[in-house]
Each structure stands twice: as C-alpha cells, then as structure tokens.
mmCIF file of C-alpha atoms in Angstrom:
data_model
loop_
_atom_site.group_PDB
_atom_site.id
_atom_site.type_symbol
_atom_site.label_atom_id
_atom_site.label_comp_id
_atom_site.label_asym_id
_atom_site.label_seq_id
_atom_site.Cartn_x
_atom_site.Cartn_y
_atom_site.Cartn_z
ATOM 1 C CA MET F 1 5.219 -11.581 -37.028
ATOM 2 C CA SER F 2 8.480 -11.507 -35.164
ATOM 3 C CA THR F 3 9.587 -11.140 -31.628
ATOM 4 C CA GLU F 4 12.876 -9.809 -30.571
ATOM 5 C CA ILE F 5 14.472 -12.011 -27.598
ATOM 6 C CA GLU F 6 17.041 -11.051 -25.043
ATOM 7 C CA ILE F 7 19.181 -13.697 -23.868
ATOM 8 C CA ARG F 8 21.847 -13.019 -21.087
ATOM 9 C CA ILE F 9 24.554 -15.957 -19.913
ATOM 10 C CA GLY F 10 26.400 -15.541 -17.294
ATOM 11 C CA LEU F 11 28.879 -17.714 -15.020
ATOM 12 C CA LYS F 12 26.881 -19.312 -12.210
ATOM 13 C CA SER F 13 27.677 -18.035 -8.594
ATOM 14 C CA GLY F 14 31.168 -19.579 -7.416
ATOM 15 C CA MET F 15 32.690 -19.869 -10.718
ATOM 16 C CA ALA F 16 36.126 -18.282 -11.413
ATOM 17 C CA ASP F 17 35.581 -15.483 -13.808
ATOM 18 C CA PRO F 18 39.027 -14.136 -14.651
ATOM 19 C CA GLU F 19 37.609 -11.742 -17.166
ATOM 20 C CA GLY F 20 35.555 -10.393 -14.480
ATOM 21 C CA ALA F 21 38.532 -10.241 -12.254
ATOM 22 C CA ASN F 22 40.897 -8.831 -14.729
ATOM 23 C CA VAL F 23 38.528 -5.513 -15.666
ATOM 24 C CA GLN F 24 38.010 -5.182 -11.553
ATOM 25 C CA LYS F 25 42.066 -4.649 -11.564
ATOM 26 C CA ALA F 26 41.959 -2.782 -14.721
ATOM 27 C CA LEU F 27 39.148 -0.349 -13.161
ATOM 28 C CA ASN F 28 40.851 -0.219 -9.970
ATOM 29 C CA LEU F 29 44.411 0.951 -11.586
ATOM 30 C CA LEU F 30 42.492 3.683 -13.738
ATOM 31 C CA GLY F 31 41.248 5.171 -10.560
ATOM 32 C CA PHE F 32 38.110 3.683 -10.039
ATOM 33 C CA GLU F 33 38.871 2.184 -6.580
ATOM 34 C CA ASN F 34 35.450 1.703 -5.322
ATOM 35 C CA VAL F 35 34.958 -1.156 -7.673
ATOM 36 C CA ASP F 36 34.708 -4.371 -5.985
ATOM 37 C CA THR F 37 33.489 -6.952 -8.064
ATOM 38 C CA VAL F 38 32.894 -7.033 -11.892
ATOM 39 C CA LYS F 39 31.272 -10.281 -13.458
ATOM 40 C CA SER F 40 31.343 -10.877 -17.204
ATOM 41 C CA ALA F 41 28.265 -12.118 -19.273
ATOM 42 C CA LYS F 42 27.014 -12.178 -22.633
ATOM 43 C CA CYS F 43 24.084 -10.830 -24.157
ATOM 44 C CA TYR F 44 22.604 -12.046 -27.517
ATOM 45 C CA ARG F 45 19.650 -10.491 -29.154
ATOM 46 C CA VAL F 46 17.680 -12.956 -31.172
ATOM 47 C CA ILE F 47 14.879 -11.949 -33.913
ATOM 48 C CA ILE F 48 12.632 -15.073 -34.135
ATOM 49 C CA GLU F 49 9.653 -15.632 -36.408
ATOM 50 C CA GLY F 50 6.345 -15.926 -34.174
ATOM 51 C CA ASN F 51 4.945 -14.340 -31.417
ATOM 52 C CA GLU F 52 6.168 -14.104 -28.050
ATOM 53 C CA GLU F 53 5.305 -17.495 -26.751
ATOM 54 C CA THR F 54 6.708 -19.342 -29.462
ATOM 55 C CA ALA F 55 9.903 -17.098 -29.122
ATOM 56 C CA LEU F 56 10.708 -17.367 -25.813
ATOM 57 C CA SER F 57 10.073 -21.213 -26.203
ATOM 58 C CA GLU F 58 12.479 -21.252 -29.009
ATOM 59 C CA ALA F 59 15.223 -19.184 -26.901
ATOM 60 C CA GLU F 60 15.143 -21.726 -24.077
ATOM 61 C CA LYS F 61 15.935 -24.585 -26.677
ATOM 62 C CA MET F 62 18.845 -22.435 -28.118
ATOM 63 C CA CYS F 63 20.195 -21.988 -24.504
ATOM 64 C CA GLN F 64 19.774 -26.044 -23.728
ATOM 65 C CA ARG F 65 21.299 -26.917 -27.069
ATOM 66 C CA LEU F 66 24.266 -24.349 -27.849
ATOM 67 C CA LEU F 67 24.487 -21.117 -26.044
ATOM 68 C CA ALA F 68 24.738 -22.154 -22.281
ATOM 69 C CA ASN F 69 26.773 -25.011 -20.596
ATOM 70 C CA PRO F 70 24.188 -25.771 -17.619
ATOM 71 C CA VAL F 71 27.571 -26.718 -15.311
ATOM 72 C CA VAL F 72 29.015 -23.241 -15.487
ATOM 73 C CA HIS F 73 26.365 -21.006 -16.737
ATOM 74 C CA ASP F 74 22.973 -19.334 -15.492
ATOM 75 C CA TYR F 75 20.669 -17.813 -18.182
ATOM 76 C CA SER F 76 18.111 -15.548 -18.754
ATOM 77 C CA ILE F 77 15.574 -14.953 -21.436
ATOM 78 C CA SER F 78 13.055 -12.090 -21.590
ATOM 79 C CA VAL F 79 11.336 -10.076 -24.382
ATOM 80 C CA ALA F 80 13.398 -7.246 -25.577
ATOM 81 C CA ASP F 81 12.357 -3.575 -24.695
#
C-alpha cells in the first residue's frame, strides 16, 4: 500500500519574498492591477510506501531534515486528494 502526500513549503510571515514580489509586479504590468500581493511556495507530491500514519510521519522527517529551513520556512503536510 502506498500513500500520496502533499508537502507545501513557503516563507514565514515577514520574510522577504523577491520571487512573489516580481510576479506581483509583472501581473500589474499585464493589466491585473487588482493583484496586491503574491507569495511564492513550493509544492511536492511524494508517494510513500505504507499507510497514511506512516507516510505523514515520514514526510514530517523529510521536512525537518531536508525540505524546509525552520528559520525561514513554514510547511504543511497532508494526504493528497
């Protein structure tokens, strides 16, 4: 049995997000003047062998050890739809 997990990693509130700021500016230049803020994030979909509990636990370890820097990133983990 395998479980597909979605991991979303973004910058913590208050951290500068130059990628998001550049996208926001570009959208404004393209005529989307109502776009006020864009925040960038990464999304990983990982298929892990095991039940949901095991997969969620493994994904948490992945974030702690590699995918997220706890100083600058927040992350969320969920079972993918």
